[in-house]
Short mmCIF file of C-alpha atoms in Angstrom, two decimals:
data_model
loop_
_atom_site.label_atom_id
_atom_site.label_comp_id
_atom_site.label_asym_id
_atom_site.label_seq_id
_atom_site.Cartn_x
_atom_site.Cartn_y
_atom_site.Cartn_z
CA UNK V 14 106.66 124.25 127.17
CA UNK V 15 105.22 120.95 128.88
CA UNK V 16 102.48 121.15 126.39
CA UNK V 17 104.84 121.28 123.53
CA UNK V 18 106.72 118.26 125.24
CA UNK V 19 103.42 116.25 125.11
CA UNK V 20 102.77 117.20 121.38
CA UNK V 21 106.20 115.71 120.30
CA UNK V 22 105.56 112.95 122.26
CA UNK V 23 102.60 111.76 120.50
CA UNK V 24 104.23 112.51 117.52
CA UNK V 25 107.59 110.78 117.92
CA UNK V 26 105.56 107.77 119.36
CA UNK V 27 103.27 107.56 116.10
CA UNK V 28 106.33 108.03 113.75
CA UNK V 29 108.89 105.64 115.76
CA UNK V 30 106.87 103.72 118.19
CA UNK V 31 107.60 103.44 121.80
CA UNK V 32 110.72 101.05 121.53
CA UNK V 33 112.62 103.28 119.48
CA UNK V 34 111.36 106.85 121.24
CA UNK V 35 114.08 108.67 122.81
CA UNK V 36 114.45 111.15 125.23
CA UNK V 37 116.70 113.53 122.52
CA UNK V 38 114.02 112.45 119.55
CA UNK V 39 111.19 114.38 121.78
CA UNK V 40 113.66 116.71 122.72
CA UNK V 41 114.75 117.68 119.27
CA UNK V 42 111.10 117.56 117.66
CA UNK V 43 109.73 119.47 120.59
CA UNK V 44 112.64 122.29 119.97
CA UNK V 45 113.66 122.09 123.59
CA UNK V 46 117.15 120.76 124.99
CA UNK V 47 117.45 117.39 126.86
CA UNK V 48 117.36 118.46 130.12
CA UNK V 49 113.91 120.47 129.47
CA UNK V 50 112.67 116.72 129.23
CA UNK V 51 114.54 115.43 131.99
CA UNK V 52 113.91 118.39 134.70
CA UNK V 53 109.57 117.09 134.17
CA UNK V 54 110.02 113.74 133.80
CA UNK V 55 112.26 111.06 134.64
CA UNK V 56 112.50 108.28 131.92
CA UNK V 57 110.45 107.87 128.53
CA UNK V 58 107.70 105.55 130.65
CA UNK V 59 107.52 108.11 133.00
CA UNK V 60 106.18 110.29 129.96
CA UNK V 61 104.36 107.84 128.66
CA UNK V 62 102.58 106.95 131.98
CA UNK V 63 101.66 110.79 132.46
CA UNK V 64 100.44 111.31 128.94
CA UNK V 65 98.13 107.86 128.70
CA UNK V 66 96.53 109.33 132.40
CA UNK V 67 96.11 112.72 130.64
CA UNK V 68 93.77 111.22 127.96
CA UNK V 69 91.96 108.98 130.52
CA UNK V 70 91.05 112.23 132.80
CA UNK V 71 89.50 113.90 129.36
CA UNK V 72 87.11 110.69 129.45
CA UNK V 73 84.11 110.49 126.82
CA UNK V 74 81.12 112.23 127.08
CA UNK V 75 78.47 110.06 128.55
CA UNK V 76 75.18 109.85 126.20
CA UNK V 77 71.82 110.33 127.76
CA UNK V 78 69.26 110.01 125.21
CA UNK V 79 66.76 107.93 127.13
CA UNK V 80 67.16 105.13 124.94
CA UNK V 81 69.77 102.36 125.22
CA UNK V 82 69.47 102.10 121.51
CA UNK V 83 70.05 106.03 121.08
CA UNK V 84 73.03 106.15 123.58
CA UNK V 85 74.80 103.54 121.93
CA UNK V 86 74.46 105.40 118.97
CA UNK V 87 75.99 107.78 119.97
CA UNK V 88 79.03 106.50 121.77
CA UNK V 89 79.53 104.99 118.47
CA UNK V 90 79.53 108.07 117.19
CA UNK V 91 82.41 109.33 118.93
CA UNK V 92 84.22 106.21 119.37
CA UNK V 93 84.54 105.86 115.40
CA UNK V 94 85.93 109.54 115.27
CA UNK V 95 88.78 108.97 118.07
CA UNK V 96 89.44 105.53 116.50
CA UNK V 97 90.16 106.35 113.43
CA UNK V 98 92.34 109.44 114.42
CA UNK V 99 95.52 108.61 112.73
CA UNK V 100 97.38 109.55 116.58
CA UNK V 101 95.04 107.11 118.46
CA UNK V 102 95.45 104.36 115.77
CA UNK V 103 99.18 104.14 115.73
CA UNK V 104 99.58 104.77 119.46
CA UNK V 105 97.12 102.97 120.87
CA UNK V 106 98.58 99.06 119.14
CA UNK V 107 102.13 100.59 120.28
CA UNK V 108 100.93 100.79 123.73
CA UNK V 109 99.00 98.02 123.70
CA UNK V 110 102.50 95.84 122.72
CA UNK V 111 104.67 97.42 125.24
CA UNK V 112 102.07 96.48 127.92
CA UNK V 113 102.51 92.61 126.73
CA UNK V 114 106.10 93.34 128.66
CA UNK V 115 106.10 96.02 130.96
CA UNK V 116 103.66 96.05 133.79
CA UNK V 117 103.43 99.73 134.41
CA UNK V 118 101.87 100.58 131.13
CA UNK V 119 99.54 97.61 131.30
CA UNK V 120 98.08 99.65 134.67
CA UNK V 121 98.41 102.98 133.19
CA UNK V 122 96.45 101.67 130.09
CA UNK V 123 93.86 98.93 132.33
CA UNK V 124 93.03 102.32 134.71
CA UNK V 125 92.56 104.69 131.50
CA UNK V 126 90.28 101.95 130.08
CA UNK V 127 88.49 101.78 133.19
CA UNK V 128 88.22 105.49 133.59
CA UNK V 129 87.60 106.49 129.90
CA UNK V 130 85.74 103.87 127.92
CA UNK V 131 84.76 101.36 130.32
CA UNK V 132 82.83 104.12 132.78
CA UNK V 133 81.09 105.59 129.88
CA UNK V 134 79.69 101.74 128.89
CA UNK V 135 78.72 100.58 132.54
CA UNK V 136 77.08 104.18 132.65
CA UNK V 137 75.07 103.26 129.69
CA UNK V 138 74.34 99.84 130.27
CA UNK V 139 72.91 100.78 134.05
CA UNK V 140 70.57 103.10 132.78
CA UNK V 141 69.07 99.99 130.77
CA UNK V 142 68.99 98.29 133.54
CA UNK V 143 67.32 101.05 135.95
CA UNK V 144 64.78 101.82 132.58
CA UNK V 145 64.06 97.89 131.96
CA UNK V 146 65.65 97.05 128.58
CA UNK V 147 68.02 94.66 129.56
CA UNK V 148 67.52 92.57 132.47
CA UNK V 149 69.29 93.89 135.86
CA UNK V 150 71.41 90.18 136.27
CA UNK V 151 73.18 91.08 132.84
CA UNK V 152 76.98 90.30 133.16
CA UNK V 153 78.60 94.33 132.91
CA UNK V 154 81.95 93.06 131.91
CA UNK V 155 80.40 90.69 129.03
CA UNK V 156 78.14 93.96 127.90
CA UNK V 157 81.19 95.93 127.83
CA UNK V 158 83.23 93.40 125.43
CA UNK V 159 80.21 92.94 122.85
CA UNK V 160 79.60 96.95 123.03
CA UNK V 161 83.36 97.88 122.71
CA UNK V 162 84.63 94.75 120.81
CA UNK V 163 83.79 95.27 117.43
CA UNK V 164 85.07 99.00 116.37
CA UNK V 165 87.85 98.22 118.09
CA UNK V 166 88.20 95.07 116.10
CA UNK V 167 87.49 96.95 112.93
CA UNK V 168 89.27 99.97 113.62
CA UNK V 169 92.52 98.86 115.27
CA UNK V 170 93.22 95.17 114.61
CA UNK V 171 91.78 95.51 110.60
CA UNK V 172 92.53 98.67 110.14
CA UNK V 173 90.01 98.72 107.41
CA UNK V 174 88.82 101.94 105.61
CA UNK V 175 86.05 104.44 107.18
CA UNK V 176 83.10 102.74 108.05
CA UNK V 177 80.63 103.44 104.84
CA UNK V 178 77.14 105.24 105.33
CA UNK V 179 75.02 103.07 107.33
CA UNK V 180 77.40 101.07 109.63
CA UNK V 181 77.35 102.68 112.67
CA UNK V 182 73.22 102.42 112.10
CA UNK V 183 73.44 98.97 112.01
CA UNK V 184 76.36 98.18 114.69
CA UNK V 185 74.38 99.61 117.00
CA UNK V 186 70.85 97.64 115.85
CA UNK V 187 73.18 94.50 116.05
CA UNK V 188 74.83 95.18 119.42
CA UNK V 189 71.11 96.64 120.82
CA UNK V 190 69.65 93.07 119.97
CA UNK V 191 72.80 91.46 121.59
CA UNK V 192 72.71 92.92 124.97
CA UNK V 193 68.52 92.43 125.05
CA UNK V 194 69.29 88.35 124.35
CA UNK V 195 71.26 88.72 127.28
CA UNK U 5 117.10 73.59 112.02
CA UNK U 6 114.60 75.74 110.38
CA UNK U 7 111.86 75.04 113.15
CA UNK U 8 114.65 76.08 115.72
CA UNK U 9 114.92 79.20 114.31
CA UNK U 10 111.22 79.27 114.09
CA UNK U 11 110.72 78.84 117.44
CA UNK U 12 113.39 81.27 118.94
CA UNK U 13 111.50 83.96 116.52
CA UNK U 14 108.59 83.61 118.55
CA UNK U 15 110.01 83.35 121.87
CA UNK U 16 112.14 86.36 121.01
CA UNK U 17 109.31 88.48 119.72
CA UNK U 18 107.17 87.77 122.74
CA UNK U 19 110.80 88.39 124.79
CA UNK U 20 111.71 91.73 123.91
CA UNK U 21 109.36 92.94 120.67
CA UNK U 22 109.97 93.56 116.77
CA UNK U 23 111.57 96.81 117.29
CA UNK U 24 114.13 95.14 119.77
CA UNK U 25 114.97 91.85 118.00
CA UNK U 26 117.57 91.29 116.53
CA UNK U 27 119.35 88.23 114.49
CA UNK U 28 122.17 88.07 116.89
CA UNK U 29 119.26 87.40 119.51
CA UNK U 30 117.45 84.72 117.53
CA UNK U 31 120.55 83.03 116.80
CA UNK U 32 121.66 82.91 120.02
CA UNK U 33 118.31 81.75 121.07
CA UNK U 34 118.12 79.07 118.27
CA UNK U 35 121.75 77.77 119.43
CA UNK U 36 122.93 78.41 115.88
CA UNK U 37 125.10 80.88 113.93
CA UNK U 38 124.07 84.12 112.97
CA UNK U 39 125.26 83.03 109.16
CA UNK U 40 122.86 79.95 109.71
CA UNK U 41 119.86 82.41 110.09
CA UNK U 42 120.91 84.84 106.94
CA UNK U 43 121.56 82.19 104.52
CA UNK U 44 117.48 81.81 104.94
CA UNK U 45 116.51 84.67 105.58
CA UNK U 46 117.27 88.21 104.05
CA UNK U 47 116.30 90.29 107.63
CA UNK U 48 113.76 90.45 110.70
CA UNK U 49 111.23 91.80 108.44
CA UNK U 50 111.05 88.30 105.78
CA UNK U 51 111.68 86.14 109.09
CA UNK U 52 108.41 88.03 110.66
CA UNK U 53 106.55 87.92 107.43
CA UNK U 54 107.47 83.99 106.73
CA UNK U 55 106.04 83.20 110.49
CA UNK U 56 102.93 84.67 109.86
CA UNK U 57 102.31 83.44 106.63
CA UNK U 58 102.77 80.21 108.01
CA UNK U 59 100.30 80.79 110.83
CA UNK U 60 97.55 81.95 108.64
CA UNK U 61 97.87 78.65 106.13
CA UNK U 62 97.15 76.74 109.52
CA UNK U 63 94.43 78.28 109.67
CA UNK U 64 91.25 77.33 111.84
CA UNK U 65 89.30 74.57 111.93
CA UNK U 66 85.70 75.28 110.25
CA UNK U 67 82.92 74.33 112.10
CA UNK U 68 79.76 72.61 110.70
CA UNK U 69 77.32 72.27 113.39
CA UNK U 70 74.16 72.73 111.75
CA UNK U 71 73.47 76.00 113.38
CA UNK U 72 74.27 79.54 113.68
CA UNK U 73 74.33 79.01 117.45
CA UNK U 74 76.45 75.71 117.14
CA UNK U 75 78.92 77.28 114.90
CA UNK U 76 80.02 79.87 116.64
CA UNK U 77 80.43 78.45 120.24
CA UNK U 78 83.08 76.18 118.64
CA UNK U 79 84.60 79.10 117.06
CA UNK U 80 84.89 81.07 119.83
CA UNK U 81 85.92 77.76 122.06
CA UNK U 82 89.11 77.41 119.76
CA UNK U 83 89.75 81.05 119.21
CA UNK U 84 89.79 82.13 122.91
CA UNK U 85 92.10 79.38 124.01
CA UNK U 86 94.09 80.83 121.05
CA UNK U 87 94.22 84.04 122.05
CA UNK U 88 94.80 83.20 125.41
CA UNK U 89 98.73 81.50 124.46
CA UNK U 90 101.15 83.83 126.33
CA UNK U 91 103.42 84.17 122.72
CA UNK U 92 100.07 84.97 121.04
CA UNK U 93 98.30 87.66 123.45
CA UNK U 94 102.52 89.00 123.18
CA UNK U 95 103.03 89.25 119.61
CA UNK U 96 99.86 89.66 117.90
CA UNK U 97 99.84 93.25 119.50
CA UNK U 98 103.44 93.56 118.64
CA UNK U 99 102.95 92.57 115.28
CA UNK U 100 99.91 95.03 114.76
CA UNK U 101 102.38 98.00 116.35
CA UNK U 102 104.64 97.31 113.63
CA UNK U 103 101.79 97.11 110.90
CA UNK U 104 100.89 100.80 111.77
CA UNK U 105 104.06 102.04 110.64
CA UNK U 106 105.36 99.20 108.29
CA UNK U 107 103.40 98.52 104.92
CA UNK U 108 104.79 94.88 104.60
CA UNK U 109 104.03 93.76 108.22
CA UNK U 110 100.27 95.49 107.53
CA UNK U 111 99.86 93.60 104.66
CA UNK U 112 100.97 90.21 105.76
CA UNK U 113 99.01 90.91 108.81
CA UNK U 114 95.78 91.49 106.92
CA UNK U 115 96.35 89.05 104.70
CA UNK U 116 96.85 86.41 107.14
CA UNK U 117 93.08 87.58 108.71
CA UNK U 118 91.96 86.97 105.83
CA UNK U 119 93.00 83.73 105.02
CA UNK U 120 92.09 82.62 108.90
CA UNK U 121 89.56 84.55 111.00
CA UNK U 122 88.08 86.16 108.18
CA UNK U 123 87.60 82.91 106.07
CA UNK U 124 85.96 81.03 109.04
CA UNK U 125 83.66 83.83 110.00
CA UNK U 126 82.55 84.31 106.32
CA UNK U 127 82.19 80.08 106.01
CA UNK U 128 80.04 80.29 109.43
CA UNK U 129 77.59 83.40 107.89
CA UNK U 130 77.47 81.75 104.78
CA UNK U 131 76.34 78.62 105.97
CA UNK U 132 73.50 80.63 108.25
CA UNK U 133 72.33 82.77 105.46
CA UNK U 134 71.82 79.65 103.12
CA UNK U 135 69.72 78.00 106.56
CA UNK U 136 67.41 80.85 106.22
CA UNK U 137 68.90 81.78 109.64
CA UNK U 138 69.82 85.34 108.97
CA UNK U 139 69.02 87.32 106.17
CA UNK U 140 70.63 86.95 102.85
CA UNK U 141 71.69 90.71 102.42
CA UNK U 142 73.36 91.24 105.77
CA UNK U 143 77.15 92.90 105.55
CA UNK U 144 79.65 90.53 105.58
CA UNK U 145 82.31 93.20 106.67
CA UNK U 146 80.13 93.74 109.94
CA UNK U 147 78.95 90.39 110.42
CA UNK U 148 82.83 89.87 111.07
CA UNK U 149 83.27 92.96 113.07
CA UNK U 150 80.61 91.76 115.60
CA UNK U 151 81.82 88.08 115.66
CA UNK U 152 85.41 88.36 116.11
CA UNK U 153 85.38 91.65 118.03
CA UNK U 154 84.27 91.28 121.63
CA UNK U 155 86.90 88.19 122.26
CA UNK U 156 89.60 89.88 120.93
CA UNK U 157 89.09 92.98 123.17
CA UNK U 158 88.71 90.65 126.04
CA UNK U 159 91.96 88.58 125.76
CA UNK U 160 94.37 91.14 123.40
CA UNK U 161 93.09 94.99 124.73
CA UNK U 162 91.66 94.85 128.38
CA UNK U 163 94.01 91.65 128.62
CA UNK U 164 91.16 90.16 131.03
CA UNK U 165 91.70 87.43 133.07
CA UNK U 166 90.52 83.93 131.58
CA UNK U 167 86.74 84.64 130.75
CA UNK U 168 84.66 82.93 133.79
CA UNK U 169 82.27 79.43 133.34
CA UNK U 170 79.33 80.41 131.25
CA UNK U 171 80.62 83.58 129.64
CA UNK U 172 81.37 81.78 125.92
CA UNK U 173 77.76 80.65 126.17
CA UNK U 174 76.67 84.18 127.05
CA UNK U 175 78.63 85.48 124.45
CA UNK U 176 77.63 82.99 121.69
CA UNK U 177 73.86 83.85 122.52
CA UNK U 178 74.22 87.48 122.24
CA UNK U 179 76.04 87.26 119.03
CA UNK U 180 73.90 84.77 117.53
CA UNK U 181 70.88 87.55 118.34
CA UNK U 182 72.60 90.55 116.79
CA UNK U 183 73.58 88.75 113.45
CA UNK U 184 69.62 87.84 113.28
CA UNK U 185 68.55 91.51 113.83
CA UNK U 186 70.45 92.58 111.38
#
């Protein structure tokens, strides 16, 4: 039943946003009564909180192709797919405005960052540095803006249409070049 | 009385979000009657849509430095310090939240890129590609992805703190080499 309490979540949070969630909206869409809700989880953030940690944990697979040209590649890869999961591009801006006010979800989201994306980048970026690609002095948090910046950018704050063929090719030529000039 | 209401628009938005707003709030905010507000403006939504309109006619200034380099170390100069205004790094998120599940706010939204951001950016490629700077065929679309991305992750999505001495100057070199590889 938890798991079905998660589902709605996401769903009620893409269709209504986290403002407007409500304990009985999940409730009703997850086909359980109120105090199913109630008896795992406190309040809405409480829900929230759990749900955004739940995602972190999952992570992204970390790329090992021996290039830093080829592992970028692919993290763009998979980053495009989540992205532009319908789920992950309505819940993630909804999120990302309730954390402009409430301090919990700015942690819950700053840790799942850290722990998802973030881990997967500086894991990427060291093995450039151990392999000689980049130099060793380059600034991680700078290489982890121009890596993660622009699909973000594209995918999120655009919202413009699937990448066409040939994109991802030449993101990652572009951001390859960047981090060398660095 | 018109800017008043302006202004308690913004500092309401940033206060509580879209969802939560209300006209009774901005009125009260604005020290006027909540007649005073409908008589100009039909609901949240047009009073949303009007204030971003008018931000995107302000628009940003275009720089002209002679270089590739030049250009963009002014644009990203006046675009973090943008970013970085508590109402903005509050209710540009807020406002994108909205434009995933409202068609109007989406479209205002993206127009409004367009008319700023993307009109600078495009000015600043343009200008390179006719220098002989980068190469005439390069993608316009991801030329702006790679430009305005990594900022805009910094300051709106990993809500970083102010970016350290020398880290605009990193950044402008490492975009300045990834539109050239391309």
């Amino acid at each position: 039943m938890t798991e079905a309490i998660r589902t709605a979540v996401f769903e009620e949070l893409a269709a209504v946003g986290y403002a407007r969630m409500s304990i009985e909206g999940i409730a009703r869409r997850a086909g359980v009564g109120k105090t199913a809700v109630y008896r795992r989880w406190r309040s809405k953030l409480q829900l929230v909180l759990d749900l955004v940690s739940a995602i972190a944990v999952q992570g992204l697979p970390a790329p090992d192709t021996g290039t830093l040209e080829g592992d970028l590649r692919l993290l763009y890869e998979v980053t495009s797919r989540a992205l532009r999961h319908p789920v992950a591009s309505q819940v993630i801006p909804d999120l990302q405005a309730e954390a402009a006010r409430n301090p919990e979800i700015a942690g819950a989201m700053q840790k799942a960052l850290r722990e998802g994306q973030a881990s997967v980048v500086s894991g990427i970026v060291a093995a450039a540095r151990a392999r000689g690609e980049i130099r060793t002095e380059i600034d991680g948090e700078l290489a982890l803006d121009v890596i993660s910046g622009p699909l973000y950018w594209r995918a999120v704050v655009i919202r413009g249409p699937k990448p066409p063929k040939g994109y991802l090719e030449s993101l990652t030529r572009a951001t390859t070049a960047a981090l060398k000039a660095l």
